[in-house]
RNA sequence: AGGGCUGUAGCCAAGCGGUAAGGCAUCUGGUUUUGAUCCAGUGUACCGCAGGUUCGAAUCCUGCCAGCCCUGCCA
């Protein structure tokens, strides 16, 4: 019990929130840690949510507390069951377990109502009949104080009666709201008598039609935290001002005016280069058919990244690498890509695929294709062997052949030059056939039969290695090569963000894979050697369709 | 005089008065049947700027500059 820290050897990087928690525990402000991940079910989760999920659930794990999954469902006009289901799936896929059943803010609607009544009784809330435009005018501006609503001094008794009528549906939508009575001159705009409840005759996905008044975020969120016993309520920077309202509400309710009530802390949201993170923009991409859906592999959504081939481990590692702070930052894709490569390099079986095939004929090879046992992972023998073939007709990638080697650094196939075929023999380019346009149609080679699994006996050096597939056994396959969705680092800054979409963010290629991939599983990662990490598309059915997750690191083509 | 925040290497990010961690990227060697991996090495960071306090400041104080957020009956 002496340490509130780790349960295992995993050391997570420190951040200011951990420092706060450590202090709180040391000072006995709390004796436990409880967090929550509180998505609004109005869209799919993206990698920015993954950062928050890893933070909240990670803290709960490390401090042996727990973390609730709570749907912040206070606005029935924007929310949908489709999203609550998708969100649960994504959180679970990331590998986190929420505490007990999923929670909903709507579970607490009765309690919210009772707390609203308490505020009214204390003369701290009133029913206001100013319409939306009037309320805006009364609010003042950033530099001028607002004016008190004419309904501000209604008696608690009268307000109670009015609020009851609101609940009973006796007023029209927009006719009135319940407001907190705070300070119309506050420099925090959110403290200028904020609305607590509004009228919405709307069907709610959890509570059906029992309510026609719905609480606002600022009222519902702090109360949900307090009701659940959350200790550290973590959110993003734009809620910094709202913290004053969060504190005000809890401070004025008898149940929660205690030192161990929840406290809110804000960290900066994730911004990733060459993509967008706001739900509005993501919705726009989907609705305008700029992508195939929420799970388009180019989307920064968790479902998109999953379909792209990202693993839960890689996303969690990414979250750890970028850390938590309060700086407005723009994170580079390189960190995300480094995280997947690190994971996939360790776990992905190796295979060979030719994405842009050109035929090779081995002139001195006769007979049936030869079976060869190749390692599934050259650095991990425990992963076993796989069967590949070598024969008279092969495919290699067009990019791996030039009639004439351009310089001494060139390590691929050329006429009169030797190169090793990965996992097989050394071959030498002899001559080519071309079509009318001058494109190479067939490369004729000879192979050295003494070089399977060994270097040439005469000691000659053959530096290059290229990959191939044997033609008669190869499986036709489609490859989807993905690139960044936008052409600029920060699409939000563009005048029209649709004009800055990368038209080459998806390039489809037709080629071949090894026969062993016949029944590869969707979403399972493979390394196609020298090409990158790919996974079978989860919607491709019986056709071999592979999505490129990320190419291999390339320190050579840039030179 | 509106308020709330933030400014540490190309990008993330530790540091909380004792003289700048780490990751990514970069570069250089070595190993290698993936120009990958792996291994070793590699950074003069005016710690936003200017003053001040101190034996000593990225860390404390003052002023300035820059960026982000706040006037939904959205979250």
Coordinates of C-alpha atoms (C1' of nucleotides) in Angstrom, one line a residue:
Chain A
X1 CA 0.0 0.0 0.0
X2 CA 3.0 2.3 0.3
X3 CA 3.1 2.9 -3.4
X4 CA 0.0 4.0 -5.3
X5 CA 2.0 3.4 -8.5
X6 CA 2.5 0.6 -10.9
X7 CA 1.2 -2.9 -10.5
X8 CA 3.7 -4.2 -13.0
X9 CA 7.1 -3.2 -14.4
X10 CA 5.6 -1.0 -17.1
X11 CA 6.9 2.6 -16.5
X12 CA 4.7 5.1 -18.1
X13 CA 6.1 8.6 -18.9
X14 CA 5.3 11.2 -16.3
X15 CA 3.0 14.1 -17.0
X16 CA 1.4 16.9 -15.1
X17 CA -1.8 14.9 -14.3
X18 CA 0.2 12.1 -12.8
X19 CA 1.9 14.7 -10.6
X20 CA -1.4 16.0 -9.5
X21 CA -2.7 12.6 -8.7
X22 CA 0.5 11.7 -6.8
X23 CA 0.1 14.9 -4.7
X24 CA -3.6 14.3 -4.1
X25 CA -2.9 10.8 -2.9
X26 CA 0.1 11.9 -0.7
X27 CA -2.1 14.6 0.8
X28 CA -5.0 12.2 1.3
X29 CA -7.3 14.4 -0.7
X30 CA -8.4 11.1 -2.1
X31 CA -7.6 7.6 -1.1
X32 CA -8.3 6.2 -4.6
X33 CA -8.3 7.2 -8.2
X34 CA -11.4 7.1 -10.4
X35 CA -11.6 8.4 -14.0
X36 CA -14.1 8.2 -16.8
X37 CA -14.2 8.3 -20.5
X38 CA -17.3 10.4 -21.4
X39 CA -18.0 10.4 -25.2
X40 CA -21.1 11.9 -26.6
X41 CA -22.6 9.3 -28.9
X42 CA -22.9 11.6 -31.9
X43 CA -20.1 10.2 -34.1
X44 CA -17.4 7.6 -34.3
X45 CA -14.3 7.7 -32.1
X46 CA -11.1 9.0 -33.6
X47 CA -7.4 8.8 -32.6
X48 CA -7.8 11.9 -30.4
X49 CA -10.3 9.9 -28.4
X50 CA -7.8 7.1 -28.3
X51 CA -5.4 9.5 -26.5
X52 CA -8.1 10.3 -23.9
X53 CA -9.1 6.6 -23.6
X54 CA -5.5 5.6 -23.0
X55 CA -5.0 8.4 -20.5
X56 CA -8.2 7.7 -18.5
X57 CA -8.1 3.9 -18.5
X58 CA -4.3 3.9 -18.2
X59 CA -4.5 6.0 -15.0
X60 CA -7.1 3.7 -13.6
X61 CA -4.9 0.7 -14.3
X62 CA -1.8 2.2 -12.9
X63 CA -3.3 3.4 -9.7
X64 CA -5.5 0.4 -9.2
X65 CA -8.7 2.4 -9.5
X66 CA -11.3 2.2 -12.2
X67 CA -12.6 4.0 -15.2
X68 CA -16.2 4.3 -16.3
X69 CA -17.3 4.4 -19.8
X70 CA -20.1 7.0 -19.7
X71 CA -22.1 8.2 -22.6
X72 CA -22.7 11.9 -22.3
X73 CA -26.2 11.7 -23.8
X74 CA -27.8 14.9 -22.8
X75 CA -28.7 16.1 -26.3
X76 CA -31.2 13.7 -28.0
X77 CA -31.3 15.6 -31.2
X78 CA -27.7 14.8 -32.1
X79 CA -27.2 11.4 -30.7
X80 CA -27.9 7.9 -31.9
X81 CA -27.7 4.3 -30.7
X82 CA -25.5 3.4 -33.7
X83 CA -22.8 5.5 -32.1
X84 CA -23.1 4.1 -28.6
X85 CA -22.6 0.6 -30.1
X86 CA -19.7 1.6 -32.3
X87 CA -18.0 3.4 -29.4
X88 CA -18.2 0.4 -27.1
X89 CA -16.7 -1.7 -29.8
X90 CA -13.8 0.7 -30.4
X91 CA -13.0 1.0 -26.7
X92 CA -13.0 -2.7 -26.2
X93 CA -10.9 -3.2 -29.3
X94 CA -8.3 -0.9 -27.9
X95 CA -8.0 -3.4 -25.1
X96 CA -9.6 -1.5 -22.2
X97 CA -12.3 -2.7 -19.8
X98 CA -14.7 -0.2 -18.3
X99 CA -15.9 -0.6 -14.8
X100 CA -19.3 -2.4 -14.6
X101 CA -22.0 -1.6 -17.1
X102 CA -21.6 1.3 -19.5
X103 CA -23.0 4.4 -17.9
X104 CA -25.2 7.1 -19.3
X105 CA -25.7 10.6 -18.1
X106 CA -29.3 9.9 -18.8
X107 CA -29.2 7.3 -16.0
X108 CA -29.1 10.3 -13.6
X109 CA -31.8 12.4 -15.1
X110 CA -33.9 12.0 -11.9
X111 CA -31.1 13.1 -9.7
X112 CA -30.2 16.0 -12.0
X113 CA -33.8 17.2 -11.7
X114 CA -33.6 17.0 -7.9
X115 CA -30.4 19.0 -7.8
X116 CA -31.9 21.6 -10.0
X117 CA -34.8 21.8 -7.6
X118 CA -32.3 22.3 -4.7
X119 CA -30.6 25.2 -6.6
X120 CA -34.0 26.8 -7.2
X121 CA -34.9 26.4 -3.6
X122 CA -31.7 28.1 -2.6
X123 CA -32.5 31.0 -5.0
X124 CA -29.6 30.0 -7.2
X125 CA -31.6 29.1 -10.3
X126 CA -34.6 30.5 -12.1
X127 CA -36.8 29.9 -15.1
X128 CA -36.1 32.5 -17.8
X129 CA -38.5 33.4 -20.6
X130 CA -36.0 35.4 -22.7
X131 CA -35.8 33.8 -26.1
X132 CA -32.4 32.8 -27.6
X133 CA -31.8 36.2 -29.3
X134 CA -32.8 38.2 -26.3
X135 CA -30.6 36.0 -24.0
X136 CA -27.7 36.7 -26.3
X137 CA -28.3 40.4 -26.2
X138 CA -28.5 40.3 -22.4
X139 CA -25.3 38.4 -22.1
X140 CA -23.2 41.3 -23.1
X141 CA -19.9 40.8 -24.8
X142 CA -16.3 39.8 -24.1
X143 CA -15.6 43.4 -23.1
X144 CA -19.0 44.5 -21.7
X145 CA -20.9 43.1 -18.8
X146 CA -24.3 41.6 -19.4
X147 CA -27.7 42.7 -18.0
X148 CA -29.8 40.8 -15.6
X149 CA -32.8 39.0 -17.0
X150 CA -36.1 40.4 -16.0
X151 CA -37.0 36.9 -14.7
X152 CA -33.9 36.8 -12.5
X153 CA -35.6 37.7 -9.2
X154 CA -38.7 35.5 -9.4
X155 CA -39.2 33.8 -6.1
X156 CA -38.1 30.2 -5.5
X157 CA -41.7 29.1 -5.0
X158 CA -42.7 30.5 -8.3
X159 CA -39.7 29.1 -10.0
X160 CA -40.4 25.7 -8.6
X161 CA -43.9 25.9 -10.0
X162 CA -42.6 27.0 -13.4
X163 CA -39.9 24.3 -13.5
X164 CA -42.5 21.7 -12.7
X165 CA -44.5 23.0 -15.6
X166 CA -41.4 22.8 -17.9
X167 CA -41.0 19.2 -16.9
X168 CA -44.6 18.5 -17.5
X169 CA -44.4 19.8 -21.0
X170 CA -46.6 22.8 -20.5
X171 CA -44.2 25.1 -22.3
X172 CA -43.1 25.1 -25.9
X173 CA -39.6 24.3 -27.1
X174 CA -37.5 27.4 -26.7
X175 CA -40.1 29.2 -24.7
X176 CA -38.1 29.1 -21.5
X177 CA -35.0 27.6 -19.9
X178 CA -33.8 27.0 -16.4
X179 CA -30.8 29.3 -15.7
X180 CA -28.3 29.4 -12.9
X181 CA -28.2 32.7 -11.1
X182 CA -24.5 33.5 -10.9
X183 CA -23.1 36.8 -12.3
X184 CA -24.1 38.6 -15.4
X185 CA -20.9 40.7 -15.2
X186 CA -18.4 37.8 -14.9
X187 CA -15.4 37.8 -17.1
X188 CA -16.1 34.1 -17.6
X189 CA -18.9 34.1 -20.2
X190 CA -20.1 30.7 -19.0
X191 CA -20.8 32.2 -15.6
X192 CA -23.3 34.8 -16.9
X193 CA -26.3 32.9 -15.8
X194 CA -25.8 29.8 -17.9
X195 CA -28.7 27.7 -19.0
X196 CA -29.1 24.5 -17.0
X197 CA -32.1 22.9 -18.7
X198 CA -33.8 23.4 -22.0
X199 CA -37.0 22.0 -23.5
X200 CA -36.8 19.4 -26.2
X201 CA -39.7 17.3 -27.3
X202 CA -37.4 14.7 -28.6
X203 CA -37.2 10.9 -28.4
X204 CA -34.1 9.9 -26.4
X205 CA -32.3 6.7 -27.3
X206 CA -32.2 5.7 -23.6
X207 CA -35.0 7.4 -21.8
X208 CA -37.5 7.3 -24.6
X209 CA -40.2 10.0 -24.2
X210 CA -40.3 10.4 -20.5
X211 CA -38.4 13.7 -20.5
X212 CA -39.1 16.9 -22.4
X213 CA -36.5 18.9 -20.6
X214 CA -32.8 18.0 -21.0
X215 CA -29.8 19.1 -18.9
X216 CA -27.0 21.1 -20.5
X217 CA -23.5 19.7 -20.5
X218 CA -22.2 22.0 -17.8
X219 CA -24.8 20.9 -15.4
X220 CA -24.9 17.2 -16.3
X221 CA -21.2 16.6 -16.6
X222 CA -20.0 17.6 -13.1
X223 CA -23.0 16.0 -11.5
X224 CA -22.4 12.7 -13.4
X225 CA -18.8 12.7 -12.2
X226 CA -19.8 13.5 -8.7
X227 CA -22.6 10.8 -8.6
X228 CA -20.2 8.2 -9.9
X229 CA -17.5 9.2 -7.5
X230 CA -15.0 10.3 -10.1
X231 CA -11.9 11.8 -8.5
X232 CA -10.1 13.2 -11.5
X233 CA -12.2 14.4 -14.4
X234 CA -10.0 14.9 -17.4
X235 CA -11.0 16.8 -20.5
X236 CA -9.5 19.0 -23.2
X237 CA -8.3 22.6 -23.0
X238 CA -11.4 24.3 -24.4
X239 CA -13.2 23.4 -21.2
X240 CA -10.8 25.5 -19.0
X241 CA -13.3 28.3 -18.5
X242 CA -16.1 25.8 -17.9
X243 CA -14.2 24.5 -14.9
X244 CA -15.5 27.5 -13.0
X245 CA -19.0 26.4 -13.7
X246 CA -18.2 22.8 -12.9
X247 CA -16.9 24.0 -9.5
X248 CA -19.8 26.4 -8.9
X249 CA -22.5 23.7 -9.4
X250 CA -20.8 21.2 -7.0
X251 CA -20.0 23.9 -4.5
X252 CA -23.7 24.9 -4.2
X253 CA -25.1 21.4 -3.7
X254 CA -25.1 19.9 -0.2
X255 CA -24.2 16.4 -1.4
X256 CA -21.0 17.6 -3.2
X257 CA -19.6 20.5 -1.4
X258 CA -16.7 18.5 0.0
X259 CA -13.0 18.5 -0.6
X260 CA -13.1 15.0 -2.1
X261 CA -15.6 16.0 -4.8
X262 CA -14.3 15.5 -8.4
X263 CA -11.9 18.0 -9.8
X264 CA -11.5 18.8 -13.5
X265 CA -8.1 19.0 -15.2
X266 CA -7.5 19.9 -18.8
X267 CA -5.0 18.6 -21.3
X268 CA -4.4 19.5 -24.9
X269 CA -6.3 17.6 -27.6
X270 CA -4.5 15.7 -30.3
X271 CA -3.8 17.4 -33.6
X272 CA -2.3 15.2 -36.3
X273 CA -0.6 16.5 -39.4
X274 CA -2.4 16.0 -42.7
X275 CA -5.7 15.0 -41.2
X276 CA -8.7 16.5 -39.4
X277 CA -10.0 15.6 -36.0
X278 CA -13.2 17.4 -35.4
X279 CA -16.4 15.4 -35.6
X280 CA -18.0 18.0 -37.8
X281 CA -15.2 17.7 -40.4
X282 CA -15.2 13.9 -40.1
X283 CA -19.0 13.9 -40.6
X284 CA -18.5 16.1 -43.6
X285 CA -16.0 13.7 -45.2
X286 CA -18.5 10.9 -44.8
X287 CA -21.6 12.7 -45.8
X288 CA -20.0 14.2 -48.9
X289 CA -18.7 10.8 -49.9
X290 CA -15.1 12.1 -49.9
X291 CA -14.3 8.8 -48.1
X292 CA -16.1 5.5 -48.2
X293 CA -17.3 5.8 -44.6
X294 CA -16.3 6.2 -41.0
X295 CA -14.1 3.2 -41.3
X296 CA -12.4 4.3 -44.5
X297 CA -8.7 3.3 -43.9
X298 CA -7.7 6.9 -44.6
X299 CA -9.9 8.2 -41.8
X300 CA -8.2 9.0 -38.4
X301 CA -11.1 7.1 -36.7
X302 CA -10.4 4.1 -34.6
X303 CA -12.4 2.0 -37.0
X304 CA -10.5 3.4 -40.0
X305 CA -7.2 2.8 -38.4
X306 CA -8.2 -0.7 -37.5
X307 CA -9.2 -1.4 -41.1
X308 CA -6.0 0.2 -42.2
X309 CA -4.1 -2.4 -40.1
X310 CA -3.2 -0.4 -37.0
X311 CA -3.1 -2.6 -33.9
X312 CA -4.4 -1.8 -30.4
X313 CA -0.9 -2.1 -29.1
X314 CA 0.4 0.4 -31.7
X315 CA -2.2 3.0 -30.8
X316 CA -1.6 2.6 -27.1
X317 CA 2.1 3.0 -27.7
X318 CA 1.5 6.0 -29.8
X319 CA -0.5 7.6 -27.0
X320 CA 2.4 7.0 -24.6
X321 CA 4.9 8.4 -27.0
X322 CA 3.1 11.7 -27.5
X323 CA 2.5 12.2 -23.8
X324 CA 0.1 14.6 -22.1
X325 CA 0.6 18.3 -21.7
X326 CA -1.2 21.6 -22.1
X327 CA 0.6 22.8 -25.2
X328 CA -1.3 23.4 -28.4
X329 CA 0.7 21.1 -30.6
X330 CA 0.6 19.5 -34.0
X331 CA 1.9 15.9 -33.9
X332 CA 3.7 14.5 -36.9
X333 CA 2.5 11.4 -38.6
X334 CA 6.1 10.0 -38.2
X335 CA 5.4 9.2 -34.5
X336 CA 2.2 7.3 -35.3
X337 CA 4.0 5.4 -38.1
X338 CA 7.0 4.6 -36.0
X339 CA 4.7 3.2 -33.4
X340 CA 2.9 0.8 -35.8
X341 CA 6.2 -0.2 -37.4
X342 CA 7.7 -1.1 -34.0
X343 CA 4.7 -3.3 -33.2
X344 CA 4.3 -4.9 -36.6
X345 CA 8.0 -5.6 -37.1
X346 CA 7.8 -7.8 -34.1
X347 CA 4.6 -9.7 -34.8
X348 CA 3.9 -9.6 -38.5
X349 CA 4.6 -12.8 -40.5
X350 CA 6.8 -12.1 -43.5
X351 CA 5.5 -12.7 -47.0
X352 CA 6.2 -11.6 -50.5
X353 CA 3.8 -9.7 -52.8
X354 CA 4.4 -8.2 -56.2
X355 CA 2.4 -5.0 -56.5
X356 CA 3.4 -4.0 -60.0
X357 CA 4.2 -7.3 -61.8
X358 CA 6.5 -7.9 -64.7
X359 CA 7.1 -11.4 -65.9
X360 CA 10.5 -13.1 -65.5
X361 CA 11.4 -16.3 -67.4
X362 CA 14.3 -18.3 -65.9
X363 CA 15.7 -19.8 -69.1
X364 CA 17.8 -22.5 -67.5
X365 CA 15.0 -23.8 -65.2
X366 CA 12.9 -26.7 -66.4
X367 CA 10.1 -28.7 -64.9
X368 CA 7.6 -28.3 -62.1
X369 CA 8.0 -25.4 -59.6
X370 CA 10.3 -26.1 -56.7
X371 CA 9.0 -25.9 -53.2
X372 CA 11.1 -23.9 -50.8
X373 CA 10.8 -23.5 -47.0
X374 CA 11.1 -19.9 -46.0
X375 CA 11.1 -18.4 -42.5
X376 CA 7.9 -16.7 -41.4
X377 CA 10.1 -14.2 -39.5
X378 CA 13.8 -14.1 -40.1
X379 CA 14.5 -12.8 -36.5
X380 CA 12.1 -15.2 -34.9
X381 CA 12.5 -18.8 -35.7
X382 CA 9.7 -19.8 -33.4
X383 CA 7.3 -18.4 -35.9
X384 CA 8.1 -21.3 -38.2
X385 CA 8.3 -21.8 -41.9
X386 CA 6.1 -21.2 -44.9
X387 CA 6.2 -22.8 -48.3
X388 CA 7.0 -20.7 -51.3
X389 CA 7.8 -21.7 -54.9
X390 CA 10.5 -21.0 -57.5
X391 CA 9.9 -21.9 -61.1
X392 CA 10.5 -21.1 -64.7
X393 CA 8.1 -18.2 -64.7
X394 CA 8.0 -15.6 -61.9
X395 CA 6.9 -12.1 -61.3
X396 CA 9.0 -9.3 -59.9
X397 CA 8.1 -5.7 -59.4
X398 CA 8.7 -3.3 -62.3
X399 CA 10.5 -1.0 -59.9
X400 CA 13.1 -3.7 -59.3
X401 CA 14.4 -3.8 -62.9
X402 CA 16.3 -1.4 -65.1
X403 CA 17.9 -2.5 -68.4
X404 CA 21.0 -0.7 -67.3
X405 CA 22.2 -0.1 -63.8
X406 CA 22.4 3.6 -63.3
X407 CA 25.4 3.5 -60.9
X408 CA 27.4 1.3 -58.6
X409 CA 24.9 1.8 -55.8
X410 CA 22.1 0.2 -57.7
X411 CA 21.2 -3.0 -56.0
X412 CA 18.4 -4.3 -58.1
X413 CA 18.1 -6.4 -61.3
X414 CA 19.6 -5.2 -64.5
X415 CA 20.8 -6.8 -67.7
X416 CA 24.0 -8.6 -67.1
X417 CA 23.8 -8.0 -63.4
X418 CA 23.1 -10.5 -60.7
X419 CA 20.7 -10.1 -57.9
X420 CA 19.4 -12.5 -55.2
X421 CA 15.7 -13.5 -55.3
X422 CA 14.6 -13.3 -51.7
X423 CA 14.6 -16.8 -50.1
X424 CA 15.7 -18.3 -53.3
X425 CA 18.4 -18.2 -56.0
X426 CA 20.7 -15.7 -57.5
X427 CA 19.6 -14.7 -61.0
X428 CA 21.2 -12.7 -63.8
X429 CA 19.4 -10.5 -66.3
X430 CA 20.0 -11.6 -69.9
X431 CA 17.6 -9.9 -72.2
X432 CA 14.1 -8.4 -72.5
X433 CA 11.1 -8.4 -74.7
X434 CA 9.3 -5.2 -75.2
X435 CA 5.9 -4.1 -76.6
X436 CA 5.3 -1.6 -79.3
X437 CA 5.6 1.3 -76.8
X438 CA 8.9 0.1 -75.6
X439 CA 7.7 -1.2 -72.3
X440 CA 9.4 -4.3 -70.9
X441 CA 7.0 -7.3 -71.1
X442 CA 9.3 -10.1 -70.2
X443 CA 12.7 -10.3 -68.6
X444 CA 14.8 -13.3 -69.4
X445 CA 17.2 -14.5 -66.7
X446 CA 19.4 -17.4 -65.8
X447 CA 19.7 -18.7 -62.3
X448 CA 22.6 -20.2 -60.4
X449 CA 21.3 -23.5 -59.0
X450 CA 24.0 -23.6 -56.4
X451 CA 22.9 -20.5 -54.5
X452 CA 19.7 -21.7 -52.6
X453 CA 20.4 -20.8 -49.0
X454 CA 24.1 -20.1 -49.7
X455 CA 26.4 -17.6 -51.1
X456 CA 28.1 -18.3 -54.5
X457 CA 30.9 -20.8 -54.0
X458 CA 33.3 -18.8 -56.1
X459 CA 33.1 -16.0 -53.6
X460 CA 31.6 -13.4 -55.9
X461 CA 29.6 -10.8 -54.1
X462 CA 25.9 -10.3 -54.9
X463 CA 24.6 -7.4 -52.8
X464 CA 21.0 -6.9 -54.0
X465 CA 18.0 -8.8 -52.9
X466 CA 14.6 -8.4 -54.5
X467 CA 11.3 -10.2 -53.9
X468 CA 9.3 -12.3 -56.3
X469 CA 6.4 -14.7 -56.6
X470 CA 6.3 -17.9 -58.7
X471 CA 3.7 -17.3 -61.5
X472 CA 1.8 -20.6 -61.6
X473 CA 1.1 -20.7 -57.9
X474 CA 0.7 -17.0 -57.2
X475 CA -2.7 -15.6 -56.1
X476 CA -4.0 -12.5 -57.9
X477 CA -4.5 -9.7 -55.4
X478 CA -5.5 -6.1 -55.2
X479 CA -3.5 -3.7 -53.2
X480 CA -4.8 -0.5 -51.8
X481 CA -2.0 2.0 -51.3
X482 CA -3.0 4.7 -48.9
X483 CA -1.4 8.0 -48.3
X484 CA -2.3 11.1 -46.2
X485 CA -5.8 12.3 -46.8
X486 CA -4.8 15.9 -47.2
X487 CA -2.1 17.7 -49.1
X488 CA -1.4 20.2 -46.3
X489 CA -0.3 19.8 -42.7
X490 CA -3.3 21.6 -41.3
X491 CA -6.3 21.3 -43.5
X492 CA -8.4 23.3 -41.0
X493 CA -6.4 26.3 -41.9
X494 CA -7.3 26.0 -45.6
X495 CA -10.1 28.2 -47.0
X496 CA -12.0 25.2 -48.2
X497 CA -10.7 22.0 -46.7
X498 CA -12.3 19.8 -49.4
X499 CA -10.0 21.6 -52.0
X500 CA -7.0 20.4 -50.1
X501 CA -7.9 16.7 -50.2
X502 CA -5.1 14.5 -51.5
X503 CA -6.5 13.0 -54.7
X504 CA -3.9 10.3 -54.6
X505 CA -4.6 9.2 -51.0
X506 CA -5.8 5.9 -52.5
X507 CA -4.0 4.2 -55.3
X508 CA -5.2 0.7 -56.3
X509 CA -2.7 -1.8 -57.7
X510 CA -3.2 -5.3 -59.1
X511 CA -0.6 -7.9 -58.6
X512 CA 0.1 -11.2 -56.9
X513 CA 0.7 -12.7 -53.4
X514 CA 2.2 -15.9 -52.2
X515 CA -0.2 -18.9 -52.4
X516 CA 0.1 -19.3 -48.6
X517 CA -2.1 -16.2 -48.1
X518 CA -5.0 -18.1 -49.6
X519 CA -7.0 -17.9 -46.3
X520 CA -5.4 -14.9 -44.6
X521 CA -7.5 -13.3 -41.9
X522 CA -9.0 -9.8 -42.3
X523 CA -7.1 -7.2 -40.3
X524 CA -4.2 -9.6 -39.6
X525 CA -0.9 -7.8 -40.3
X526 CA 1.6 -9.1 -42.8
X527 CA 4.9 -7.7 -43.8
X528 CA 5.2 -7.9 -47.6
X529 CA 9.0 -7.8 -47.6
X530 CA 10.6 -4.7 -49.0
X531 CA 7.1 -3.2 -49.5
X532 CA 5.6 -2.6 -46.1
X533 CA 2.9 -3.8 -43.7
X534 CA -0.4 -4.8 -45.1
X535 CA -3.6 -6.4 -43.9
X536 CA -6.4 -8.2 -45.6
X537 CA -9.3 -5.8 -45.9
X538 CA -12.1 -6.7 -43.6
X539 CA -14.7 -6.2 -46.2
X540 CA -13.1 -7.9 -49.2
X541 CA -14.8 -11.2 -49.0
X542 CA -13.1 -13.9 -51.0
X543 CA -11.1 -11.6 -53.1
X544 CA -7.5 -11.0 -52.0
X545 CA -7.6 -7.3 -51.1
X546 CA -4.8 -5.8 -49.0
X547 CA -4.6 -2.5 -47.4
X548 CA -1.2 -1.0 -46.9
X549 CA -0.9 0.1 -43.3
X550 CA 2.4 1.8 -43.7
X551 CA 5.4 1.3 -45.9
X552 CA 8.8 0.1 -44.6
X553 CA 11.1 2.8 -43.4
X554 CA 13.0 4.0 -46.4
X555 CA 16.4 5.7 -45.9
X556 CA 17.5 5.3 -49.4
X557 CA 15.1 6.6 -51.9
X558 CA 15.3 10.2 -50.5
X559 CA 19.0 10.3 -51.2
Chain B
rA1 C1' -6.4 47.2 -18.5
rG2 C1' -12.2 41.7 -20.8
rG3 C1' -11.0 36.7 -19.1
rG4 C1' -8.7 31.8 -19.3
rC5 C1' -4.4 29.1 -21.0
rU6 C1' 0.4 28.0 -23.5
rG7 C1' 5.6 29.2 -25.2
rU8 C1' 12.2 23.8 -23.6
rA9 C1' 16.2 21.2 -30.4
rG10 C1' 12.7 20.0 -37.0
rC11 C1' 8.2 17.3 -34.2
rC12 C1' 6.3 15.4 -29.4
rA13 C1' 7.9 16.0 -24.3
rA14 C1' 10.5 15.6 -19.0
rG15 C1' 12.3 19.3 -15.7
rC16 C1' 9.3 22.8 -10.3
rG17 C1' 16.3 27.3 -7.7
rG18 C1' 22.0 24.1 -8.3
rU19 C1' 23.7 24.6 -13.6
rA20 C1' 19.0 20.9 -20.0
rA21 C1' 15.8 13.3 -19.6
rG22 C1' 13.6 10.5 -23.3
rG23 C1' 11.0 9.3 -27.9
rC24 C1' 10.3 10.5 -33.3
rA25 C1' 13.1 12.6 -37.3
rU26 C1' 18.2 13.5 -39.0
rC27 C1' 23.3 12.1 -39.8
rU28 C1' 27.6 8.4 -39.3
rG29 C1' 29.6 3.6 -38.7
rG30 C1' 28.7 -2.0 -38.1
rU31 C1' 25.7 -6.6 -38.9
rU32 C1' 22.1 -8.3 -42.6
rU33 C1' 19.3 -13.2 -48.4
rU34 C1' 14.0 -7.3 -46.6
rG35 C1' 18.4 -0.5 -49.3
rA36 C1' 13.9 -3.2 -43.4
rU37 C1' 15.1 -4.8 -38.5
rC38 C1' 19.1 -4.8 -35.0
rC39 C1' 23.7 -2.6 -32.8
rA40 C1' 26.9 1.6 -31.8
rG41 C1' 27.7 6.6 -32.2
rU42 C1' 25.7 11.5 -33.5
rG43 C1' 22.4 17.7 -31.3
rU44 C1' 26.7 24.9 -29.6
rA45 C1' 18.5 23.7 -27.4
rC46 C1' 20.5 32.2 -26.9
rC47 C1' 14.8 26.9 -22.2
rG48 C1' 9.5 33.1 -26.6
rC49 C1' 12.0 38.3 -25.6
rA50 C1' 13.8 42.1 -22.0
rG51 C1' 14.8 43.3 -17.2
rG52 C1' 15.1 42.0 -11.9
rU53 C1' 15.9 38.8 -7.3
rU54 C1' 19.8 35.2 -5.9
rC55 C1' 26.4 32.7 -4.7
rG56 C1' 23.4 30.3 -8.5
rA57 C1' 17.1 30.7 -12.6
rA58 C1' 14.3 27.0 -17.8
rU59 C1' 12.7 26.9 -12.8
rC60 C1' 11.0 33.0 -8.5
rC61 C1' 9.4 38.4 -9.7
rU62 C1' 8.1 42.4 -13.4
rG63 C1' 7.2 44.0 -18.3
rC64 C1' 6.6 42.8 -23.3
rC65 C1' 5.7 39.5 -27.7
rA66 C1' 3.4 35.3 -30.1
rG67 C1' -0.3 31.4 -30.4
rC68 C1' -4.9 28.9 -28.7
rC69 C1' -9.8 29.1 -26.2
rC70 C1' -14.4 31.9 -24.3
rU71 C1' -20.4 36.0 -26.2
rG72 C1' -24.9 27.6 -28.3
rC73 C1' -31.4 27.0 -25.2
rC74 C1' -23.8 22.1 -28.6
rA75 C1' -20.3 19.1 -26.1

